[in-house]
CSV table of C-alpha atoms in Angstrom, one decimal:
chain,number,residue,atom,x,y,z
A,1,UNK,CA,0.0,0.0,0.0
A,2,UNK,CA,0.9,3.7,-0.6
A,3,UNK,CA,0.9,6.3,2.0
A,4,UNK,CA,-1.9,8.4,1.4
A,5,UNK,CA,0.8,11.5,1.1
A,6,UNK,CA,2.4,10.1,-1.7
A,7,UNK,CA,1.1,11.4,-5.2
A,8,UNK,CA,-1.4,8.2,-5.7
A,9,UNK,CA,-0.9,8.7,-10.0
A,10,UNK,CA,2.7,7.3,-9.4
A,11,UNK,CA,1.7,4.3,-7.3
A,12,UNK,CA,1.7,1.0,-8.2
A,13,UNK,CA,-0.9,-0.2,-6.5
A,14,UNK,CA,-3.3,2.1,-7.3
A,15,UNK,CA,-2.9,1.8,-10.9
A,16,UNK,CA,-3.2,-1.7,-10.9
A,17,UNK,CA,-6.2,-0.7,-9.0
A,18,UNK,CA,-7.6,1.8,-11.7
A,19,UNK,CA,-6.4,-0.6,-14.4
A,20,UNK,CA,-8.3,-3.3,-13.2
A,21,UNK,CA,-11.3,-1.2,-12.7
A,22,UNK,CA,-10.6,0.3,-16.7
A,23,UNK,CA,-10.2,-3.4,-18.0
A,24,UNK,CA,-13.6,-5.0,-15.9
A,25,UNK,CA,-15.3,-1.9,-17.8
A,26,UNK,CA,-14.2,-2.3,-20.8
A,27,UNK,CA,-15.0,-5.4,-20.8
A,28,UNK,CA,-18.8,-5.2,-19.8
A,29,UNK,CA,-18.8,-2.1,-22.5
A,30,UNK,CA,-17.5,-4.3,-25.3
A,31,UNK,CA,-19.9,-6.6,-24.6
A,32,UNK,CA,-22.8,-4.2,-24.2
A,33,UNK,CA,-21.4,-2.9,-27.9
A,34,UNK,CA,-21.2,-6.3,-29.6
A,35,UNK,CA,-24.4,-8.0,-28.4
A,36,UNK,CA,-26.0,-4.1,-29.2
A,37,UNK,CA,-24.8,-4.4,-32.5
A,38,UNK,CA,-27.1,-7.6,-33.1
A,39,UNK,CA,-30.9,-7.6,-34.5
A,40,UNK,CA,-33.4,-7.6,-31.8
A,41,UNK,CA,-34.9,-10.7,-30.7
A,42,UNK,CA,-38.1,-9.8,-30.0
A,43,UNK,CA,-39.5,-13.4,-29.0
A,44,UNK,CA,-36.4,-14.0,-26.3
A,45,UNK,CA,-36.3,-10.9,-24.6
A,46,UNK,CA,-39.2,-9.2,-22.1
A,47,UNK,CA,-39.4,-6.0,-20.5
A,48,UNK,CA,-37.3,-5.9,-17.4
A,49,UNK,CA,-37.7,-3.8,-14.6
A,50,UNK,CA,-35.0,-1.1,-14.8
A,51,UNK,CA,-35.1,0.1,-10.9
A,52,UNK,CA,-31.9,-2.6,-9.8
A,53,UNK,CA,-30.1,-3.4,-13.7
A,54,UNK,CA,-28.2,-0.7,-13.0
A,55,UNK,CA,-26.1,-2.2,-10.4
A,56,UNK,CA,-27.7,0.0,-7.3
A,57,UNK,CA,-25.5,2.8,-7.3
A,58,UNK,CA,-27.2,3.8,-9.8
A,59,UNK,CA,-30.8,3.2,-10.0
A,60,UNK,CA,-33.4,2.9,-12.5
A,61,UNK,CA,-36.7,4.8,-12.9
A,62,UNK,CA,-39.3,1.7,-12.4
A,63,UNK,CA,-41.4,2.1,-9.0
A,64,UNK,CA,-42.8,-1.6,-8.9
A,65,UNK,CA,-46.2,-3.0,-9.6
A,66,UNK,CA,-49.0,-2.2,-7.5
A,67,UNK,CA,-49.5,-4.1,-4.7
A,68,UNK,CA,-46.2,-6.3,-4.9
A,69,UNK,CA,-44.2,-6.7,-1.4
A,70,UNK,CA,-40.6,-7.8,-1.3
A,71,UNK,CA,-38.5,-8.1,1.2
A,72,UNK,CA,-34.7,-6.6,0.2
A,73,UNK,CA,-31.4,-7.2,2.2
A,74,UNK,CA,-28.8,-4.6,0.7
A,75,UNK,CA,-25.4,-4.8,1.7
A,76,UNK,CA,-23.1,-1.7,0.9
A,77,UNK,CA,-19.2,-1.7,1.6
A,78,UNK,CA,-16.5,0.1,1.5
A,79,UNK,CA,-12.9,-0.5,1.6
A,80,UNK,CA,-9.6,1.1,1.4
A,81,UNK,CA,-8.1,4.6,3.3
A,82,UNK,CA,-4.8,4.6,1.8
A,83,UNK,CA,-3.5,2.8,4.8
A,84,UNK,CA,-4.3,0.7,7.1
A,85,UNK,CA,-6.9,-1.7,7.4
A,86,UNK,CA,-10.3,-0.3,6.4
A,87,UNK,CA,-13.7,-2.5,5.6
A,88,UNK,CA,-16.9,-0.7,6.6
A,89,UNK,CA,-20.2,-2.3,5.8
A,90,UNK,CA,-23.6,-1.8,6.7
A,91,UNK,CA,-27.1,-3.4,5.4
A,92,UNK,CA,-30.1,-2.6,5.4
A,93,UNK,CA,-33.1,-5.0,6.1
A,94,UNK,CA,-35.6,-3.3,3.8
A,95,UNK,CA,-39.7,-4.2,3.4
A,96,UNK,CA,-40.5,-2.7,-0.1
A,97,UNK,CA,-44.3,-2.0,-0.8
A,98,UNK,CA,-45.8,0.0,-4.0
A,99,UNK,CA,-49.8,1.1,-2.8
A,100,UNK,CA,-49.9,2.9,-6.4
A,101,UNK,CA,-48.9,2.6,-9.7
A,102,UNK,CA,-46.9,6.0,-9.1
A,103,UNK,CA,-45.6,5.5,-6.1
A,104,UNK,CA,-42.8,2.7,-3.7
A,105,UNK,CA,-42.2,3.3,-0.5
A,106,UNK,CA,-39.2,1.2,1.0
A,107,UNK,CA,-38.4,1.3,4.6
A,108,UNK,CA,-36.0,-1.0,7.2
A,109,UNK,CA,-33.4,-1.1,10.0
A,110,UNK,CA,-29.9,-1.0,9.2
A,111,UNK,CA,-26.9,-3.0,11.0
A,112,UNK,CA,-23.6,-1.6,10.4
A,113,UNK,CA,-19.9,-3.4,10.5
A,114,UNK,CA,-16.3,-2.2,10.9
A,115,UNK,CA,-12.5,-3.9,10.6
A,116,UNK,CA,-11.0,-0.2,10.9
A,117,UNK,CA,-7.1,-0.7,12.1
A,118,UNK,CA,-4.8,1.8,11.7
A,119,UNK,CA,-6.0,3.9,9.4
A,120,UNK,CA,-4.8,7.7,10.4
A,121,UNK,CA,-7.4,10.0,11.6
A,122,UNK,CA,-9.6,7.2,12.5
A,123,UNK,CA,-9.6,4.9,16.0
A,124,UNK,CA,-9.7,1.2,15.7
A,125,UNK,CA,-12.9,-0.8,15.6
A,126,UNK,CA,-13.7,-4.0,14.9
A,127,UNK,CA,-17.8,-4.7,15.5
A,128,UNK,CA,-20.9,-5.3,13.8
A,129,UNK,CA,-24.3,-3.1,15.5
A,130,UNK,CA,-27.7,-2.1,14.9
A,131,UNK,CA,-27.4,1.8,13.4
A,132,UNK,CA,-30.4,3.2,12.8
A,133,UNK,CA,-33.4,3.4,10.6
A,134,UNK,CA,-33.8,3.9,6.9
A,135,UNK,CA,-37.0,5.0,4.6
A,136,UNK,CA,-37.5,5.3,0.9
A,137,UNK,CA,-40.9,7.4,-1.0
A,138,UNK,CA,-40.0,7.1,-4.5
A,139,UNK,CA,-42.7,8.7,-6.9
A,140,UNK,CA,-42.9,8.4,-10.9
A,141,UNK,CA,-42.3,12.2,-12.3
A,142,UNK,CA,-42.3,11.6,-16.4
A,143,UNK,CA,-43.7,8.4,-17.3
A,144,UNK,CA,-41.8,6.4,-20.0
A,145,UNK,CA,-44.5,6.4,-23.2
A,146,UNK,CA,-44.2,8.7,-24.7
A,147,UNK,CA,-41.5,10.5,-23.4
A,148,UNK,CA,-38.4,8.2,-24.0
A,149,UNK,CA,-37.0,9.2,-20.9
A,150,UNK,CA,-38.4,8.0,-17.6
A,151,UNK,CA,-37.7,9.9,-14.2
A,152,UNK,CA,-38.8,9.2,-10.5
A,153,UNK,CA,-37.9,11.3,-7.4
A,154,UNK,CA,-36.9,9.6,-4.5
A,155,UNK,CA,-36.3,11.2,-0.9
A,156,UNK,CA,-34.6,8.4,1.5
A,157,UNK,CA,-34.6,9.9,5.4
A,158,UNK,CA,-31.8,8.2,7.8
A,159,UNK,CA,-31.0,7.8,10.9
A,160,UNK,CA,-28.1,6.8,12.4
A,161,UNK,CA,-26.7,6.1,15.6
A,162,UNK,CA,-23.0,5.7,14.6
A,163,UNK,CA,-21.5,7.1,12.1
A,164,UNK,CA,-21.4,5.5,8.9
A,165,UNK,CA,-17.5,6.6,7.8
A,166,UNK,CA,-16.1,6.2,11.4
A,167,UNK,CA,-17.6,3.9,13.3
A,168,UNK,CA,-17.7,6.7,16.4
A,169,UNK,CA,-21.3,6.8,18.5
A,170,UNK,CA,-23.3,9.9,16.9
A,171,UNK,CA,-26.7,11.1,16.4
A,172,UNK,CA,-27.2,11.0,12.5
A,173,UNK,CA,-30.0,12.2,10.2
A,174,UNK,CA,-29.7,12.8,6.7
A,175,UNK,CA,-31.9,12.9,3.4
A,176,UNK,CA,-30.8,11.6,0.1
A,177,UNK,CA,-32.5,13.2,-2.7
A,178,UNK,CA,-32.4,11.9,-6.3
A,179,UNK,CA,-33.4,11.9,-9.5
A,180,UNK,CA,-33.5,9.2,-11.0
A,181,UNK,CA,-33.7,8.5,-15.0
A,182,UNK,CA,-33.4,5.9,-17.7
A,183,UNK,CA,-34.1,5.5,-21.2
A,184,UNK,CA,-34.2,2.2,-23.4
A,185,UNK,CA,-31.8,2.9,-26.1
A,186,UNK,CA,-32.9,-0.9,-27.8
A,187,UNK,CA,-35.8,-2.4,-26.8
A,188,UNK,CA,-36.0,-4.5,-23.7
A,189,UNK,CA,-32.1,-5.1,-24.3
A,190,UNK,CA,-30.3,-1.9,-23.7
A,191,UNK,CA,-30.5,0.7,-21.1
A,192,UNK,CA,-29.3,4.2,-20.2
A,193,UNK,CA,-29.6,5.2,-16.7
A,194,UNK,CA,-29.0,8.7,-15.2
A,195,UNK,CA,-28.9,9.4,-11.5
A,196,UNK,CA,-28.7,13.3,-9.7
A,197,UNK,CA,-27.9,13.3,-6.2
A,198,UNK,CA,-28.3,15.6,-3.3
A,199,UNK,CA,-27.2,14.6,0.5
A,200,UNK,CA,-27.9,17.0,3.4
A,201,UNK,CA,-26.6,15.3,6.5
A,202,UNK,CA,-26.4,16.3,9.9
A,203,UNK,CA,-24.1,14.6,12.5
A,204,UNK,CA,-24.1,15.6,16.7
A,205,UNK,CA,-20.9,13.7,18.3
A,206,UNK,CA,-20.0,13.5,21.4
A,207,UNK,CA,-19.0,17.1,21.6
A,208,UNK,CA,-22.9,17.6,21.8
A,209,UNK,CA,-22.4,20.2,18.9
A,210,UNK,CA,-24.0,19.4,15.1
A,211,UNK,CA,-22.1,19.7,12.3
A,212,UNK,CA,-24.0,20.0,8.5
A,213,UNK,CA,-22.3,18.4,5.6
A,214,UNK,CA,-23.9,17.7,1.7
A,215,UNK,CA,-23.0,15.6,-1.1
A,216,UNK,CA,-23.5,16.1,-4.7
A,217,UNK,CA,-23.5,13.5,-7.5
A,218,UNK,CA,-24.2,13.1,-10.8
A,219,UNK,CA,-24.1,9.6,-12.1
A,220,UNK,CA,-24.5,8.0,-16.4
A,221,UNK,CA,-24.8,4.0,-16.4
A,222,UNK,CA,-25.1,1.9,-19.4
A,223,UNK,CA,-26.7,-1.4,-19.2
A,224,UNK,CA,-27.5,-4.5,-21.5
A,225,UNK,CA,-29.5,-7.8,-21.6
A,226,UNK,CA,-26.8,-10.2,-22.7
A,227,UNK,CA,-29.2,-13.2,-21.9
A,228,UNK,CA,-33.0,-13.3,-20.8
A,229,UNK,CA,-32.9,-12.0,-17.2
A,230,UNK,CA,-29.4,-11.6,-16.6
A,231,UNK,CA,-27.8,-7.4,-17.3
A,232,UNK,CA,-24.4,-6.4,-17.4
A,233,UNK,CA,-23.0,-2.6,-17.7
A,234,UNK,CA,-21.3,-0.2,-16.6
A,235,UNK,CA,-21.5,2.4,-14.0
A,236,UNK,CA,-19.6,5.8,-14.1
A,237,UNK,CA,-19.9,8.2,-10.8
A,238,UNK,CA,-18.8,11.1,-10.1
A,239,UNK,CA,-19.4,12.8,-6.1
A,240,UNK,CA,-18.4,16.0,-4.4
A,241,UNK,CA,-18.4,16.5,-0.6
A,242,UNK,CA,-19.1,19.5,1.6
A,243,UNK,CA,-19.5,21.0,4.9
A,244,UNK,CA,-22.1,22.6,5.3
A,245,UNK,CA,-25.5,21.5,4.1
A,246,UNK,CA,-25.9,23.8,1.4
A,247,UNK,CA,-22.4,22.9,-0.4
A,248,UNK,CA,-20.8,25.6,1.5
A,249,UNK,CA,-17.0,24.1,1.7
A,250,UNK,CA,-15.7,22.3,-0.8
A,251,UNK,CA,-13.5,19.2,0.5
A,252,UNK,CA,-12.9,16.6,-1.8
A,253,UNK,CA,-14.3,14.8,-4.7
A,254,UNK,CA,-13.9,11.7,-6.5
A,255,UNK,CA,-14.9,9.7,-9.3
A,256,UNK,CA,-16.0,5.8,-9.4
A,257,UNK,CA,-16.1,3.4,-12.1
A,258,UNK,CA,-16.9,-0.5,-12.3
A,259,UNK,CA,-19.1,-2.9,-13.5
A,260,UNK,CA,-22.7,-3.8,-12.5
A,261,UNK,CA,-24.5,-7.1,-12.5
A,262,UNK,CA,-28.1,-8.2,-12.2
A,263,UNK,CA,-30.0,-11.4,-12.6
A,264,UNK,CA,-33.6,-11.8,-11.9
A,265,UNK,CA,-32.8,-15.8,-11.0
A,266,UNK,CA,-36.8,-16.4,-10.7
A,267,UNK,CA,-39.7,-14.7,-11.0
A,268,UNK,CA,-39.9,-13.5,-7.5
A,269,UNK,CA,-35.9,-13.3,-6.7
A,270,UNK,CA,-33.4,-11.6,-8.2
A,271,UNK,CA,-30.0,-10.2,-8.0
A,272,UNK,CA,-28.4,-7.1,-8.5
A,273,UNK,CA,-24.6,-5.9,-7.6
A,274,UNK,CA,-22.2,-3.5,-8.6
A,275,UNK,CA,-18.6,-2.7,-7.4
A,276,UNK,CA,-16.4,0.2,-8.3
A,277,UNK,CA,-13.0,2.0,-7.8
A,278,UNK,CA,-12.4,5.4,-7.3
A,279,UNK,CA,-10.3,6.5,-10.0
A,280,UNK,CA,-10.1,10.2,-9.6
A,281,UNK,CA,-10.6,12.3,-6.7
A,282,UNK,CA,-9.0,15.1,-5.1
A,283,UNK,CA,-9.0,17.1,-1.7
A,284,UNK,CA,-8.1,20.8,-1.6
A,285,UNK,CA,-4.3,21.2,-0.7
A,286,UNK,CA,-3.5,17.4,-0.4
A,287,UNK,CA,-1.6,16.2,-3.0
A,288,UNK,CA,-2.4,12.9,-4.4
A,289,UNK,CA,-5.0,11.5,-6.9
A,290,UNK,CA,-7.9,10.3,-4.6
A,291,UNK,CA,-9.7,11.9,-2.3
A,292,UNK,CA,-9.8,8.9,0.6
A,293,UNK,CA,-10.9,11.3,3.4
A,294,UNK,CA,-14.5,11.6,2.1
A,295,UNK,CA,-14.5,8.9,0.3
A,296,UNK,CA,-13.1,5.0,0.2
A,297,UNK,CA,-10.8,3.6,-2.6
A,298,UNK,CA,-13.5,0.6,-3.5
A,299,UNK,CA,-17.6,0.5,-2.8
A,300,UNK,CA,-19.7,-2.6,-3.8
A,301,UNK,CA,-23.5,-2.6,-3.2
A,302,UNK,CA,-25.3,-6.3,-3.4
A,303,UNK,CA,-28.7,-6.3,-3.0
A,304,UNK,CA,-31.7,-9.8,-3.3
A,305,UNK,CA,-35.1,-9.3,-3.4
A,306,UNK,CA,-37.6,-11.9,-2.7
A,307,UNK,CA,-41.3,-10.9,-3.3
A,308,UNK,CA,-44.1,-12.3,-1.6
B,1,UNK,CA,-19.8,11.6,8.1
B,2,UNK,CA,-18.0,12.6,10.8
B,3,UNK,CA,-14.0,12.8,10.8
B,4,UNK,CA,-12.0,12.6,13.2
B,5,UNK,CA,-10.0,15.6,12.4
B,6,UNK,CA,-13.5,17.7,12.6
B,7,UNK,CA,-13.9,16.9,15.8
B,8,UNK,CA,-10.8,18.1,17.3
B,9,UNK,CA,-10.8,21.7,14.8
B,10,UNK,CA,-14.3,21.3,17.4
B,11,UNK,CA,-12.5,21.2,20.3
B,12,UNK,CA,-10.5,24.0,19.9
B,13,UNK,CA,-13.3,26.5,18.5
B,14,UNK,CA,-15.6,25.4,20.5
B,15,UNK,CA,-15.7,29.3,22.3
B,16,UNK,CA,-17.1,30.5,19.0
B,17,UNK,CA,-21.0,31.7,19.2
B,18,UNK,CA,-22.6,29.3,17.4
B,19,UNK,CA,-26.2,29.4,15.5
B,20,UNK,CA,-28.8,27.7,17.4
B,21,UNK,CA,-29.5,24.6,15.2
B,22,UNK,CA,-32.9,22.7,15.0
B,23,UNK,CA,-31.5,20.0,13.0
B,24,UNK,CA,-34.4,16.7,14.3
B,25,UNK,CA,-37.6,19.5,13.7
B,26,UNK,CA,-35.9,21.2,10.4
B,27,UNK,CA,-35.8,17.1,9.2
B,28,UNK,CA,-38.5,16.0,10.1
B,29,UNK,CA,-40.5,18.9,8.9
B,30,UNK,CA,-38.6,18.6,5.3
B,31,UNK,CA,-39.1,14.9,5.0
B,32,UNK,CA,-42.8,15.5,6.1
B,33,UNK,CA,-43.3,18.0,3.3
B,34,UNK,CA,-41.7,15.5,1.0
B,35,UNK,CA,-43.4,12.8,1.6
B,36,UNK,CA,-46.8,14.8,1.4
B,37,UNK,CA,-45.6,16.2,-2.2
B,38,UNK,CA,-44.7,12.7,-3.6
B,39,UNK,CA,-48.3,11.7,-2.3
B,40,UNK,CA,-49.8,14.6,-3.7
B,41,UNK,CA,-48.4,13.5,-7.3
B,42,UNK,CA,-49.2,10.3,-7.3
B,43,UNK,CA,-51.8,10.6,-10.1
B,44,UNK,CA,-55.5,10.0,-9.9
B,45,UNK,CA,-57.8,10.1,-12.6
B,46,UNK,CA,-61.4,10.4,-12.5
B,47,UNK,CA,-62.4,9.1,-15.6
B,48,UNK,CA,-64.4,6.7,-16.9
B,49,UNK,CA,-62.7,3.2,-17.1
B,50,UNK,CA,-63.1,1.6,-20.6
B,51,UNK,CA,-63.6,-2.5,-20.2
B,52,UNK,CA,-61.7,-5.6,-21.8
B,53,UNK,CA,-62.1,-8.7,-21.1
B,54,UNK,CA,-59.3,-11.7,-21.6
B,55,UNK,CA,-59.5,-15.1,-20.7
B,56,UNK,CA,-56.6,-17.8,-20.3
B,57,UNK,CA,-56.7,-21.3,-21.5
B,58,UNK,CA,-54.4,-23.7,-21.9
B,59,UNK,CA,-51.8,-21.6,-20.6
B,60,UNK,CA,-52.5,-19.1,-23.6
B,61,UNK,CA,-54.6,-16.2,-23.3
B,62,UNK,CA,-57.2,-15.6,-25.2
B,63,UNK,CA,-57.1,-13.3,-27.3
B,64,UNK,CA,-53.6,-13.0,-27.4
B,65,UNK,CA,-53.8,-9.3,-27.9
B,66,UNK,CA,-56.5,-6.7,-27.0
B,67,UNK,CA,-57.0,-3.2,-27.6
B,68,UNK,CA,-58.2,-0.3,-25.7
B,69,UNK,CA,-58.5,3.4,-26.0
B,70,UNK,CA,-56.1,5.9,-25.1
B,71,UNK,CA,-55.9,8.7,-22.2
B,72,UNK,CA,-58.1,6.7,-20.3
B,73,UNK,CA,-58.4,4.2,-16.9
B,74,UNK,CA,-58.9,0.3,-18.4
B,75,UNK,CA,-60.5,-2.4,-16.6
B,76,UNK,CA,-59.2,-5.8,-18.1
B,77,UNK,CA,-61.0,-8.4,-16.7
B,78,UNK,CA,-59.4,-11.4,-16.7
B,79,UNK,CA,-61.2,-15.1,-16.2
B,80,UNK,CA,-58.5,-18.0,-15.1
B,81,UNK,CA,-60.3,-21.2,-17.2
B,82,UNK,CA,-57.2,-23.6,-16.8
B,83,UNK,CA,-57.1,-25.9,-13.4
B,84,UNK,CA,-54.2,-24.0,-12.5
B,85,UNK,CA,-53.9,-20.6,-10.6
B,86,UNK,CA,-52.3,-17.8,-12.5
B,87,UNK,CA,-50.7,-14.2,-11.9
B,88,UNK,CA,-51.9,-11.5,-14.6
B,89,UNK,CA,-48.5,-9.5,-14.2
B,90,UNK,CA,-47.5,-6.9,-15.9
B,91,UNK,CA,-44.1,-4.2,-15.8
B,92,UNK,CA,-44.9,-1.3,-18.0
B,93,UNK,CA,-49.1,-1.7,-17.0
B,94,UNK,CA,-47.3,-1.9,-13.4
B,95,UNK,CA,-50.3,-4.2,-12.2
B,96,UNK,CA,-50.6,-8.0,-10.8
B,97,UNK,CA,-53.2,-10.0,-9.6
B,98,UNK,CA,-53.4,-14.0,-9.0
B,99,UNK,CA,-56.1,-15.6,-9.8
B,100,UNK,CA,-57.3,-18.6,-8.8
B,101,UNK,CA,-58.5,-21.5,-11.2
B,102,UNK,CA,-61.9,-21.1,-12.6
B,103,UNK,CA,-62.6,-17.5,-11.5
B,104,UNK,CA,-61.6,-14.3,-12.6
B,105,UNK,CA,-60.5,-10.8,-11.7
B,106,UNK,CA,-60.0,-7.4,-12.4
B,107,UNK,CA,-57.3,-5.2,-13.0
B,108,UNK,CA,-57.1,-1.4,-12.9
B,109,UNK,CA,-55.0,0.1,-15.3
B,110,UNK,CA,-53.8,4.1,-15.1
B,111,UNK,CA,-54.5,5.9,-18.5
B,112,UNK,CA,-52.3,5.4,-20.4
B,113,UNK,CA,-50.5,6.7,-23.8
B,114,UNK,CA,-50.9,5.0,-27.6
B,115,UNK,CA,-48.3,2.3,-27.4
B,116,UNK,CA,-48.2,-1.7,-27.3
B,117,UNK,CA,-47.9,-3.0,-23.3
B,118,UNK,CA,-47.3,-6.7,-22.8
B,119,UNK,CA,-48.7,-8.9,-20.1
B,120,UNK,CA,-47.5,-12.4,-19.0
B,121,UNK,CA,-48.4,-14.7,-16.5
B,122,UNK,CA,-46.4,-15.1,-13.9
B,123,UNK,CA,-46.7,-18.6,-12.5
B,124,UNK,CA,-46.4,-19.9,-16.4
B,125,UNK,CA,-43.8,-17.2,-18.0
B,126,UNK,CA,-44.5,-18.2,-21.4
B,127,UNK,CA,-47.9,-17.0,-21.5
B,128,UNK,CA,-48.3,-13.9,-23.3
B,129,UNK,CA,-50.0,-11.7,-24.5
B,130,UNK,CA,-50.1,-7.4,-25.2
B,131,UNK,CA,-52.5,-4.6,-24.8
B,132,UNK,CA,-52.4,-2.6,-27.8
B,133,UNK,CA,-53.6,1.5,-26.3
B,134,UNK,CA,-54.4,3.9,-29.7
């Protein structure tokens, strides 16, 4: 590993790192472009949901069907500080219900796990605990036909009781907002998807006094249906960090890139997972090509859904 | 997220005035509002419904492909004739419903733009069929 002081372009081990995340890709955009290239099979191929095909970082526009329940364990991690030993995961145990045709509302409690050893700046943990409370209200904004772009706003309130980055016992509530979009480029095989992200969080430690901070990201995903329930893609990501809740002090940003995998396995369970590598980033008067102080080095999300 | 670093720049301002902050009612009262706006826009429509009826047989529905008008609420009604239940399911109508063998159902359907929307059931995935909206 490379000290986090060192100017990250010139590391080894970080370009083996973004190389691998270039080549896995590549590879998932090659594919996307030679099976695109192909005449539609019309008989084989069925619409898909597009709210998970996206890998989960970025997600689709679909709000469900009415009526349909599902329960959905999704597992986010995050590795990598520069040094050190970082792994920080947490999932959420999520019950998924859509009353309308318009309108999901996803809600669940999270448990949260750290391996955090020697990584400067942060203390050591190693534990798994129950950290808070998560809600989704996702609502259908431009419908798909006939616009060829689809969009849904989602607001996701949190709560936490430690903090998600640190491990450290805090009082935590936050709001992600997003936009999210697709578009069906061919149809029922390839998919664009388009995220917009806005993260107001506020954090009390135990100093008793609350600090603001925001994030900003803006996401573009590509997606294909290589075989009948089972997309591949791509998923390109690119997030700024603040303090303050209305972006009021720049700190770092960084850019992620990877592939995404989803497989609806049966009618009622499916699949979906994406993992990425930062590959850009950079903090205001640090040198060195990541930012890992607001963000990690690697992220995976996993996610199953079984409806009932 | 909280660093670590934060906290101790905290500890050594911490003589500075600080705005009194509100933060639980501020959130609570934003994600309130939020929720109430995504309620609001979920879209209801008073119309009149028009009716189509579809039955499935054989594991085949019957007729393969119906038609209805746009711009307005549809009513499919559905009648399960096999021995078998079945789940009308559909991801662009957004609508399921099981039912069971020898009965049938309905299924509300938003109004909806000219376009083809297909249908399947989803205990028997190779049964088939679209709704054709002009």
């Amino acid at each position: 590993m490379c000290k986090q002081s060192i100017n990250m372009a010139f590391c080894p081990h970080y370009a083996a790192e973004r190389l691998f995340a270039f080549l896995a890709t590549a590879t998932a955009t090659v594919f996307i472009s030679s099976f695109a290239a192909q005449a539609q099979d019309a008989g084989a191929f069925h619409e898909v949901e597009t709210k998970y095909i996206f890998g989960n970082f970025t997600v689709g526009s679909s709000t469900g069907i009415e009526g349909e329940k599902a329960f959905e364990p999704e597992t986010q991690a995050n590795f990598g500080k520069g040094s050190g030993r970082y792994a920080v995961g947490q999932t959420v145990l999520e019950f998924e219900y859509t009353p309308t045709q318009y309108m999901q509302v996803t809600f669940g409690p999270s448990v949260s796990f750290y391996d955090i050893y020697n990584v400067p700046g942060l203390n050591n943990h190693n534990t798994a605990v129950w950290n808070g409370f998560e809600a989704e209200f996702r609502s259908v904004l431009i419908d798909r036909n006939p616009s060829p772009i689809a969009v849904t706003l989602s607001l996701e309130p949190e709560f936490h009781s430690r903090d998600e980055t640190t491990g450290e016992k805090v009082v935590n509530y936050g709001l992600e907002a997003k936009l999210e979009a697709d578009a069906e480029l061919i149809k029922n095989r390839l998919f664009w998807g388009f995220n917009l992200l806005y993260e107001p969080e506020t954090t009390r430690a135990d100093l008793g006094q609350w600090q603001n901070e925001s994030t900003f990201g803006i996401s573009s995903a590509l997606a294909f249906q290589i075989v009948p329930n089972v997309v591949v893609g791509a998923d390109l990501w690119y997030l700024r960090h603040y303090d303050g809740a209305a972006f009021n002090s720049f700190t770092g940003d960084a850019v992620y890139l990877g592939p995404t995998f989803y497989w609806k396995i049966a009618p009622k369970v499916l699949m979906s997972a994406a993992w990425e590598a930062q590959i850009a980033g950079h903090q205001p008067g640090v040198s060195g090509a990541l930012d890992l102080a607001d963000f990690s080095q690697h992220r995976a999300r996993l996610l199953l859904e079984f409806e009932f | 997220m909280q660093r670590l670093d934060d906290l101790e720049d905290l500890v050594q301002v911490n003589h500075l005035p600080l705005r009194p902050v509100r933060p639980l009612k501020n959130f609570w009262a934003f994600t309130l509002v939020g929720a109430a706006v995504l309620f609001a826009s979920a879209h209801t429509n008073a119309q009149q419904s028009a009716s189509v009826a579809i039955s499935v047989k054989d594991h085949r529905f019957q007729p393969s492909q119906i038609r209805a008008p746009a711009n307005r609420p549809i009513s499919i009604r559905v009648k399960n004739l096999d021995s078998a239940p079945m789940e009308f399911e559909s991801n662009s109508l957004r609508v399921e419903k099981v039912i069971a063998p020898g009965s049938d159902g309905v299924v509300n359907v938003r109004a909806l733009a000219p376009g083809r929307y297909e249908f399947f059931d989803d205990f028997h995935q190779e049964t088939r069929g679209v709704l054709v909206v002009e």
